[in-house]
PDB file of C-alpha atoms in Angstrom:
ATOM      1  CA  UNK D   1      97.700 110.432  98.350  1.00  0.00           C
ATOM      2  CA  UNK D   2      97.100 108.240  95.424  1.00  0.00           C
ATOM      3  CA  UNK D   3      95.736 104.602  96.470  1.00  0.00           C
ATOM      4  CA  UNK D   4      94.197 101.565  94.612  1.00  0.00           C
ATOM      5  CA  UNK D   5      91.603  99.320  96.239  1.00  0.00           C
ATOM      6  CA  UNK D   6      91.134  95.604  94.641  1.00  0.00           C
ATOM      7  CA  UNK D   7      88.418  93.270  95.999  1.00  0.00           C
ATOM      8  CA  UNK D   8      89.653  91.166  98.161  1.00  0.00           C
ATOM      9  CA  UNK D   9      90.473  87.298  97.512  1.00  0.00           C
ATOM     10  CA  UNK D  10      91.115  85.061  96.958  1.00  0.00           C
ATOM     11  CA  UNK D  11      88.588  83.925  94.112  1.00  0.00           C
ATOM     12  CA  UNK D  12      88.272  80.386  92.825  1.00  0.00           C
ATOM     13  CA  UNK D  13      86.424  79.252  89.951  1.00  0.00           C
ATOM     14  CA  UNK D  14      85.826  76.671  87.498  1.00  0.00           C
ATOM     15  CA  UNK D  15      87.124  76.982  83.827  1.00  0.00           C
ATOM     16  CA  UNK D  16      84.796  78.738  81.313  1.00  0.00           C
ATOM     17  CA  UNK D  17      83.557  80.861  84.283  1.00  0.00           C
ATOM     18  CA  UNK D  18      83.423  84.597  83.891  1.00  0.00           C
ATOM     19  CA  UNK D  19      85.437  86.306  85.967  1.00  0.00           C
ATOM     20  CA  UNK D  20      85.121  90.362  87.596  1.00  0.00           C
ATOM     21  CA  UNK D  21      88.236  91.324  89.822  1.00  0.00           C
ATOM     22  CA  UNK D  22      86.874  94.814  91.117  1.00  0.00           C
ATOM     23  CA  UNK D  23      89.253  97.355  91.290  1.00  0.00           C
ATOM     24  CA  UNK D  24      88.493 101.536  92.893  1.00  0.00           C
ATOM     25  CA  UNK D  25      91.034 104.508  93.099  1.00  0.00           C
ATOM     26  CA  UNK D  26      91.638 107.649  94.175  1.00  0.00           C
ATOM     27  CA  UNK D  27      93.672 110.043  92.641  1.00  0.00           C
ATOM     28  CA  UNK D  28      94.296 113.986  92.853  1.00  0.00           C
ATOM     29  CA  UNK D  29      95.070 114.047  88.972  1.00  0.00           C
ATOM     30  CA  UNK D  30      94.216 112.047  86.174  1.00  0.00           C
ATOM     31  CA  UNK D  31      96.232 109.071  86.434  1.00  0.00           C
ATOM     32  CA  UNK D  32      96.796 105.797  84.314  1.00  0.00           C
ATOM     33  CA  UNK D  33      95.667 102.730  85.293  1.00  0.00           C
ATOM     34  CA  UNK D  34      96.770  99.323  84.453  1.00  0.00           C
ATOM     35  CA  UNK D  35      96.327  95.309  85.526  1.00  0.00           C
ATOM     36  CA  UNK D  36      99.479  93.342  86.419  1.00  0.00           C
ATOM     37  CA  UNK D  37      98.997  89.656  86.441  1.00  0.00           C
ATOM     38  CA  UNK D  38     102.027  87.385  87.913  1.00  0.00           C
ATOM     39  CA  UNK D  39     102.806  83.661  88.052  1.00  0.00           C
ATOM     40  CA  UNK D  40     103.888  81.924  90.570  1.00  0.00           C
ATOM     41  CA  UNK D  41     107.568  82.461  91.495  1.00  0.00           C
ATOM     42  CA  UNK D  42     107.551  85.121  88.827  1.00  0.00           C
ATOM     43  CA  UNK D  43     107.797  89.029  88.085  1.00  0.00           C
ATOM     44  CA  UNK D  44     104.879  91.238  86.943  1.00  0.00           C
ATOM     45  CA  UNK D  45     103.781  91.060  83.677  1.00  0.00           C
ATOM     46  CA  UNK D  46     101.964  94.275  82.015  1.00  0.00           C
ATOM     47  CA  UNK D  47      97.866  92.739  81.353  1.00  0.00           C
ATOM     48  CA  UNK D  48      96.655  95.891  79.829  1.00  0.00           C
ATOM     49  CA  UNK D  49      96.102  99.633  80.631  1.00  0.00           C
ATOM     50  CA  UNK D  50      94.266 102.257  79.700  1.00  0.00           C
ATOM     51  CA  UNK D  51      94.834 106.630  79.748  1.00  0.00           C
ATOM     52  CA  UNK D  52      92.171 107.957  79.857  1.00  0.00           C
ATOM     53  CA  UNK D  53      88.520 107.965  80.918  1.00  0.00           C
ATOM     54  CA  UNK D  54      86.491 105.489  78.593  1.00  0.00           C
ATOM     55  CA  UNK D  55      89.558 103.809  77.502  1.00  0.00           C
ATOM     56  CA  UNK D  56      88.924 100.064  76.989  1.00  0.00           C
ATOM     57  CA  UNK D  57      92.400  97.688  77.810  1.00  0.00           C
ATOM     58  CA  UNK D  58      92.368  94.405  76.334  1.00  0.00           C
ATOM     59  CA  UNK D  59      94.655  91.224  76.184  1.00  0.00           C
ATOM     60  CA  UNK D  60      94.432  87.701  76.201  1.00  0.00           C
ATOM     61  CA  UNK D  61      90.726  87.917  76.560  1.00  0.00           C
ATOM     62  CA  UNK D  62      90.559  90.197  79.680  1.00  0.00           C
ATOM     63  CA  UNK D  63      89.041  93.457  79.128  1.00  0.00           C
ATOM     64  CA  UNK D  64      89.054  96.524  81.663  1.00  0.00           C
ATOM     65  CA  UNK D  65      87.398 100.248  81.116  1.00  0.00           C
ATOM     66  CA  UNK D  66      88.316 102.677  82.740  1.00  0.00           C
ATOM     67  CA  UNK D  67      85.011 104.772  84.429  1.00  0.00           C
ATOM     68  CA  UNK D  68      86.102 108.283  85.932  1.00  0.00           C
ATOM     69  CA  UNK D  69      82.770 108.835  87.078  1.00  0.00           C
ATOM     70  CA  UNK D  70      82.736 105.334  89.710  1.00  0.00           C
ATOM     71  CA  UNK D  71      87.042 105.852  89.590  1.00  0.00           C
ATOM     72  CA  UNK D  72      86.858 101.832  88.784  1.00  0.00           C
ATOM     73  CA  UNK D  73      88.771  99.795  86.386  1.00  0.00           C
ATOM     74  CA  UNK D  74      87.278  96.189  87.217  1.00  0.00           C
ATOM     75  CA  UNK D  75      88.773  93.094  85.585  1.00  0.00           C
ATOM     76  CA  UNK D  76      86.865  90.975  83.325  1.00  0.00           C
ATOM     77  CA  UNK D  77      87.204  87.893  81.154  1.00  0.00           C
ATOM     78  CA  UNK D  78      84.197  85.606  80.256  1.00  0.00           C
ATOM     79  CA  UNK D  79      85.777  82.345  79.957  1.00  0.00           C
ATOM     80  CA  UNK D  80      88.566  81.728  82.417  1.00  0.00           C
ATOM     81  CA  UNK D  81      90.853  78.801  82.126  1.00  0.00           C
ATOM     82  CA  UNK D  82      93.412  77.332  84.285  1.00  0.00           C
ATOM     83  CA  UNK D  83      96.286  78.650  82.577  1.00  0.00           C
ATOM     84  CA  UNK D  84      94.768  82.138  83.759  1.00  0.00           C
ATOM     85  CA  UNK D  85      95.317  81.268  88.122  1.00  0.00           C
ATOM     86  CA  UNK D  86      97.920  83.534  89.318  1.00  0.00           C
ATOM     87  CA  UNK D  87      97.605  87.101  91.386  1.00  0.00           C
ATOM     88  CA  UNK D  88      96.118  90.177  89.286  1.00  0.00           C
ATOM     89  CA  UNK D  89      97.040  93.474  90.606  1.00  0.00           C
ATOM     90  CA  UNK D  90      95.557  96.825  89.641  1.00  0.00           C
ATOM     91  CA  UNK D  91      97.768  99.715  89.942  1.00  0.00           C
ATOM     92  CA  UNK D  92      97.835 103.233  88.964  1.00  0.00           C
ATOM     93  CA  UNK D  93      99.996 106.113  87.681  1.00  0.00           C
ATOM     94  CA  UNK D  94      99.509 109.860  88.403  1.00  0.00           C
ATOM     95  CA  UNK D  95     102.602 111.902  86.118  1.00  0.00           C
ATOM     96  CA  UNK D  96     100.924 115.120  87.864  1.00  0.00           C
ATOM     97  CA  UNK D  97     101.723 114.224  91.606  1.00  0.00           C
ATOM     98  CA  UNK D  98     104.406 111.007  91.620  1.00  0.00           C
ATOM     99  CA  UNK D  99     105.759 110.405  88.005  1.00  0.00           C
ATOM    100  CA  UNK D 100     106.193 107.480  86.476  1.00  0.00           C
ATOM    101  CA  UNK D 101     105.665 105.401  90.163  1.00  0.00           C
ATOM    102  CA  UNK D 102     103.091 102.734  90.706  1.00  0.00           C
ATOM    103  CA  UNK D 103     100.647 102.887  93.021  1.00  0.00           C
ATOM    104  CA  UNK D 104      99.402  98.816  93.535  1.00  0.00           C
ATOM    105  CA  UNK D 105      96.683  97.153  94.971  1.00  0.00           C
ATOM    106  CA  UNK D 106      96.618  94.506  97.353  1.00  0.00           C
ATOM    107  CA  UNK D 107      96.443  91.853  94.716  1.00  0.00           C
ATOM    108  CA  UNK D 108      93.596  89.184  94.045  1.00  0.00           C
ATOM    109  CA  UNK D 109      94.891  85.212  94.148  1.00  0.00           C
ATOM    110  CA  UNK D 110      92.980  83.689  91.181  1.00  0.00           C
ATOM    111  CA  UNK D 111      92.511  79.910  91.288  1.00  0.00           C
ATOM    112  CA  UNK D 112      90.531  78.237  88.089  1.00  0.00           C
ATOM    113  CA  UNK D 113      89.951  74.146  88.292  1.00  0.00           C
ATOM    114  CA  UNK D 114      89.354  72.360  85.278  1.00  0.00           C
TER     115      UNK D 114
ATOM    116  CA  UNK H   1     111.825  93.875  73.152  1.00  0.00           C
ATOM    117  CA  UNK H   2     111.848  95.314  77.115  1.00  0.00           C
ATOM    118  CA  UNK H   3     113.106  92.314  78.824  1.00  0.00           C
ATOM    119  CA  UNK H   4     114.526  92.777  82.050  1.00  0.00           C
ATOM    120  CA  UNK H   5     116.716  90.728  84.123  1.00  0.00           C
ATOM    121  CA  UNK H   6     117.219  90.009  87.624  1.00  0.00           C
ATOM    122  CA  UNK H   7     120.500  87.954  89.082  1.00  0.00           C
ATOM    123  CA  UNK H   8     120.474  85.775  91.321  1.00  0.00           C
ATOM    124  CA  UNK H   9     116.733  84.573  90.839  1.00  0.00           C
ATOM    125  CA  UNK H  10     117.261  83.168  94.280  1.00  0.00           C
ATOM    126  CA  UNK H  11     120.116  83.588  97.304  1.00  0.00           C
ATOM    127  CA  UNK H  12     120.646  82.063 100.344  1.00  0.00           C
ATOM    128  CA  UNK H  13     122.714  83.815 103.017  1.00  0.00           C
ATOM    129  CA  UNK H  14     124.048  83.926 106.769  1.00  0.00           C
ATOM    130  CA  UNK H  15     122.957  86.746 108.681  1.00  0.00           C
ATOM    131  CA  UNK H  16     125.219  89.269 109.040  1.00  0.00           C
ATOM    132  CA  UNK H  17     126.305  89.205 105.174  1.00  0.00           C
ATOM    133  CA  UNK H  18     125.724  91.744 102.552  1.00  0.00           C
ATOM    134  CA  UNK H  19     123.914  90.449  99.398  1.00  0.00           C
ATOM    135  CA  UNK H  20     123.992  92.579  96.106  1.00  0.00           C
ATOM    136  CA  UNK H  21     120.943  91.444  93.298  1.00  0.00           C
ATOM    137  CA  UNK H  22     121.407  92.947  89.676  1.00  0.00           C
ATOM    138  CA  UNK H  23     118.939  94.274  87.308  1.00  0.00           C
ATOM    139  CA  UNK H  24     119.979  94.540  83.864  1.00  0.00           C
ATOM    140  CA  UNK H  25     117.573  96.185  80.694  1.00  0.00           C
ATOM    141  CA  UNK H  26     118.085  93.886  78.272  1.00  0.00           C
ATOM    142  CA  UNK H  27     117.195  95.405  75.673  1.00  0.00           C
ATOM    143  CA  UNK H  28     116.629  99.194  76.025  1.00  0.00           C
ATOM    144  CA  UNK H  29     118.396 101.996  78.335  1.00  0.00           C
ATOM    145  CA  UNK H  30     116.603 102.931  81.502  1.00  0.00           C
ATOM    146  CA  UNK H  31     117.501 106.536  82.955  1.00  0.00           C
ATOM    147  CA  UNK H  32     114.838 105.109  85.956  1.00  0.00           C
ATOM    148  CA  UNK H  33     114.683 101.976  87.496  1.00  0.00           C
ATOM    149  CA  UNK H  34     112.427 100.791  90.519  1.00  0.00           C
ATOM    150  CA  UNK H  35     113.014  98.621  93.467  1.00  0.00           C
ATOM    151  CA  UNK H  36     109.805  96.727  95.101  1.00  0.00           C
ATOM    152  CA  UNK H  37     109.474  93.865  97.933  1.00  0.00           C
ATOM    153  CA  UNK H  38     106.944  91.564  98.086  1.00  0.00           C
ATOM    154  CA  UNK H  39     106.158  90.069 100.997  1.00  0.00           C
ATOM    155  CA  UNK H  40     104.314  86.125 100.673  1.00  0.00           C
ATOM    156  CA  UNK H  41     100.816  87.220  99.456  1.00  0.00           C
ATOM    157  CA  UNK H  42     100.756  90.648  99.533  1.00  0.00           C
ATOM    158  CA  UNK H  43     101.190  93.282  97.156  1.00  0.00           C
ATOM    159  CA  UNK H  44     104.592  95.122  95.741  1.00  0.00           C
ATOM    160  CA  UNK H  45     105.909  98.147  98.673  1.00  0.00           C
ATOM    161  CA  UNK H  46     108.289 100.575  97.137  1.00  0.00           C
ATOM    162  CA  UNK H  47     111.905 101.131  98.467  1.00  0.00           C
ATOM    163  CA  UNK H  48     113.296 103.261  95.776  1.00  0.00           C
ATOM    164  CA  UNK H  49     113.740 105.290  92.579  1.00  0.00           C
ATOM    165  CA  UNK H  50     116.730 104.678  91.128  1.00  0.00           C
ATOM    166  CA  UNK H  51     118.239 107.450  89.016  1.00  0.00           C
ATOM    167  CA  UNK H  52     121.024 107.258  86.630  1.00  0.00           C
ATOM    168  CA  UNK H  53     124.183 108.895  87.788  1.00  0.00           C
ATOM    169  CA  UNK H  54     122.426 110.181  90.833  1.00  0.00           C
ATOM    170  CA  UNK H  55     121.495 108.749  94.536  1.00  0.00           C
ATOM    171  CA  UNK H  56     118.185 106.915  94.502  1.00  0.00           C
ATOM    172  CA  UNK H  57     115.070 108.560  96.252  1.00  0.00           C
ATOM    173  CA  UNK H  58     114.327 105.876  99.229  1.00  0.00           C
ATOM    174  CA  UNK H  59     110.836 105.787 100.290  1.00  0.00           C
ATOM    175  CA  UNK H  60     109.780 106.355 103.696  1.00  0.00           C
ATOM    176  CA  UNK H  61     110.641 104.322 106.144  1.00  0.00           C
ATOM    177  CA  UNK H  62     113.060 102.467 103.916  1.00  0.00           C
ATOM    178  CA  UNK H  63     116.570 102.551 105.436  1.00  0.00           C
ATOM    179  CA  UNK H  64     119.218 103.847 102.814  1.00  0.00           C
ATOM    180  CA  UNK H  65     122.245 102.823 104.498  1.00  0.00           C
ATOM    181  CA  UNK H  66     120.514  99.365 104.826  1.00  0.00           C
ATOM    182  CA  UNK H  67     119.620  98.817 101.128  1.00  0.00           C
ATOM    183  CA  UNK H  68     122.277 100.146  98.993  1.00  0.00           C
ATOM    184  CA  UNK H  69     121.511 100.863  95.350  1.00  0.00           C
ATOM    185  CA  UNK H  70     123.627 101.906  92.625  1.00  0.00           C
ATOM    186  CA  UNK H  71     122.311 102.643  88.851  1.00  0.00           C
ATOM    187  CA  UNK H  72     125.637 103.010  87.444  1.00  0.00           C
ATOM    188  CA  UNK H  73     125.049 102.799  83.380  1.00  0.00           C
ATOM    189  CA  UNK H  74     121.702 102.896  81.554  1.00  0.00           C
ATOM    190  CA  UNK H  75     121.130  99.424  81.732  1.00  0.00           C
ATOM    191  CA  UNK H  76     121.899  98.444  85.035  1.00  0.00           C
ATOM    192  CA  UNK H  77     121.087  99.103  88.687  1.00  0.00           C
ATOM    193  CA  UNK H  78     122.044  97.376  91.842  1.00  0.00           C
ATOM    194  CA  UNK H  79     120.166  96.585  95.285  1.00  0.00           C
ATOM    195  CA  UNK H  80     122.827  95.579  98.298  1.00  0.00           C
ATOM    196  CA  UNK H  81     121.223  94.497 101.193  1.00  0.00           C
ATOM    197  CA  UNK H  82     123.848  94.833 103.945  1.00  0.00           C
ATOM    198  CA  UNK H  83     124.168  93.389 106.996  1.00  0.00           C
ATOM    199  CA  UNK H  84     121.521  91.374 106.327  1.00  0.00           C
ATOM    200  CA  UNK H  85     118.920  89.526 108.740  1.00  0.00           C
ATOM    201  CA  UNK H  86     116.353  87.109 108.905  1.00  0.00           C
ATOM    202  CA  UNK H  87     113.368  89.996 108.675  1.00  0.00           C
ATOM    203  CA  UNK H  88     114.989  90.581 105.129  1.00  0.00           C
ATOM    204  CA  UNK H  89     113.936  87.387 103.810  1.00  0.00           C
ATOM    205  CA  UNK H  90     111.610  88.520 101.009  1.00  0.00           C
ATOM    206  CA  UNK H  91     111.291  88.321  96.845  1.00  0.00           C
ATOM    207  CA  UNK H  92     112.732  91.423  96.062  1.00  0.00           C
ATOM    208  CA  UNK H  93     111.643  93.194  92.214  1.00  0.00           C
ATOM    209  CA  UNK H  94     112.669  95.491  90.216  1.00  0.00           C
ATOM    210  CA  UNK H  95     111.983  97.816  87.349  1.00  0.00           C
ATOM    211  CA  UNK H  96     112.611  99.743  84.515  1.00  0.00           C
ATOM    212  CA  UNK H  97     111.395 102.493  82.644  1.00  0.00           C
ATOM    213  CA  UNK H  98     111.390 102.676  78.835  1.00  0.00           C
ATOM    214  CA  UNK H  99     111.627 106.337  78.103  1.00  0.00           C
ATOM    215  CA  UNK H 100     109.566 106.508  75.232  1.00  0.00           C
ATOM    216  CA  UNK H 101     106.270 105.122  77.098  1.00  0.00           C
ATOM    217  CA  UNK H 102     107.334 105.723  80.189  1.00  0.00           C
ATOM    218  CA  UNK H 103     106.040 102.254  80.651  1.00  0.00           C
ATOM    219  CA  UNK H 104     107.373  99.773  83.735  1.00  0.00           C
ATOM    220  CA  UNK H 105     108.846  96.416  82.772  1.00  0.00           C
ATOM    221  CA  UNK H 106     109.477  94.028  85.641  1.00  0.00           C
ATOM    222  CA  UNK H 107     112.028  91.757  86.443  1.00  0.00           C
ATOM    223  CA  UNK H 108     111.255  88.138  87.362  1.00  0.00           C
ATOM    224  CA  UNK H 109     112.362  88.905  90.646  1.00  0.00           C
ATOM    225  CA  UNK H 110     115.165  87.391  93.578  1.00  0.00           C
ATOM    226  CA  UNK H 111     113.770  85.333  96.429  1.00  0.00           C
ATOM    227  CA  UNK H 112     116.633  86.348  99.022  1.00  0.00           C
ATOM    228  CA  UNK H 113     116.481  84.238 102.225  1.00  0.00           C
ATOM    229  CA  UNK H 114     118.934  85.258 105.780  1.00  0.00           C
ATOM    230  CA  UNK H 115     119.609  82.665 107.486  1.00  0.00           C
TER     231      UNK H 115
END
């Protein structure tokens, strides 16, 4: 079955720091893959996704491409700030074997200190 | 746009009592909705797909008769956690699905603790 893999955390940094949250699949079809972030006491929130192979997601400053050939979509921003601590998930959709369900990862705790 | 709702953000109950949480699609009709727990620090388990006008599809090892769900309009499906215990304690979250993207929007969740 489908799974997601995220690196495991939970990372702290200091603010401007660049930040890479790791993130593997595996997949039967050719699913869509996304990054969650969520806030303490809070719901997910959509951080970007991308389609297709190559795609580039972007918000906020966080960027993720998504890389068929290494089935990765890693995380990156290159200035954190505090504002930015909460959990990041990676999660994925496969329309060919499950629909429109999401497959998450474990999630990765973020911390940044000014 | 694609706000979704979740009532009570947080409950407090005896064991032994049923507890039904509400999520509402503000803002759009949802023919599918989700259900997820979260567990403290760990990642979102799926109990069901809710369907509109149909039973939900429970997830394995997710009891049906436990966690009762209704998705009685387009904009609003309902989780009832009956007879409920201690081990239920847990920040339930649900979803919905805009048809158009078939994107997920989230709920801000219930924290539902059995006394």
């Amino acid at each position: 079955g489908d799974s997601v893999t995220q690196m495991e955390g939970p990372v702290t940094l200091s603010e401007e720091a660049f930040l890479t949250i790791n993130c593997t699949y595996t997949a039967t079809g050719y699913p869509s893959l996304f990054w969650y972030v969520q806030y303490p006491g809070e719901g997910l929130q959509l951080l970007l996704k991308a389609t297709k192979a190559d795609d580039k997601g972007s918000n906020k400053g966080f960027e993720a491409t998504y890389r068929k050939e290494t089935t990765s979509f890693h995380l990156e921003k290159g200035s954190v700030q505090v504002s930015d601590s909460a959990v990041y998930f990676c999660a994925l959709s496969d329309r060919e074997t499950s629909g429109s369900r999401l497959t998450f990862g474990e999630g990765t705790q973020l911390t940044v200190n000014p | 746009g694609a706000v979704v709702s979740q009532h009570p953000s947080r409950v407090i109950c005896k064991s032994g009592t049923s507890v039904k949480i509400e999520c509402r699609s503000l803002d759009f009709q949802a023919t599918t909705m989700f259900w997820y727990r979260q567990f403290p620090k760990q990642s979102l388990m799926l109990m069901a797909t809710s369907n509109e006008g149909s039973k939900a599809t429970y997830e394995q090892g997710v009891e049906k008769d436990k966690f009762l769900i209704n998705h009685a309009s387009l904009t609003l499906s309902t989780l009832t956690v009956t007879s409920a215990h201690p081990e239920d304690s847990s920040f339930y979250i649900c979803s919905a699905e805009r048809g158009r993207y078939n994107e997920q929007f989230f709920g801000p969740g219930t924290r539902l603790t059995v006394l």
